[in-house]
Amino acid sequence: MEEKIRRGEKLDGEDRIRLMTLPLTVKGTEGKQEVILKTVALTQKMRDHHEAVEVLAGLLTFTDKIIDESYRQRIEEEIEMTQIGKMIFDKGLKEGIGQGISQGITQGTDRKLIDQCCRKLRKEKTPARIAEDLEEPVEVIGIICRAAESFAPDYDEERVYRAWIKITKGTQNS
């Protein structure tokens, strides 16, 4: 993606989601904070301001969950100093795109977690070990592993994701 941005190419929706969720793939708060700063710097190089706004708004959607308040404020201040920042905080953008981006971040995060679980299941790791490795609750990993059972030994991520959706929707409706 970095190369695409350097060449001034547009990022597709999947690239933008990947960029927004990249900090979630790094262990530890410090590592996440560094990746967030690098992502902010990358968005400032994007030619398409709308794409950059989407990525930055996505980052802001979850930064308060993975970094401390003072660091989040520092990032917001850095973003506000740019023309893109002014657009992010525009009320219409916040209300109009916010829900779609938030939903996209959630879906991207879920898919990434399922992908990681499937890779570890192929290596015959237990749900408890996967939860420990990925620093996720055993209950969450257990549901993914339950969804993946019928797709062993290949664990097709897309099929596992669809099965997981059915399980979690059934759980939410109960």
Tab-separated table of C-alpha atoms in Angstrom, residues 24 70 79 88 105 115 135 145:
chain	number	residue	atom	x	y	z
A	24	LEU	CA	-4.495	-3.996	15.381
A	70	SER	CA	-3.102	11.966	25.767
A	79	ILE	CA	-4.325	15.703	12.019
A	88	ILE	CA	-12.423	14.939	9.230
A	105	ILE	CA	-13.334	-1.529	10.594
A	115	ASP	CA	-7.722	-15.465	9.057
A	135	GLU	CA	-4.063	-12.058	22.929
A	145	CYS	CA	-12.941	-22.467	16.146
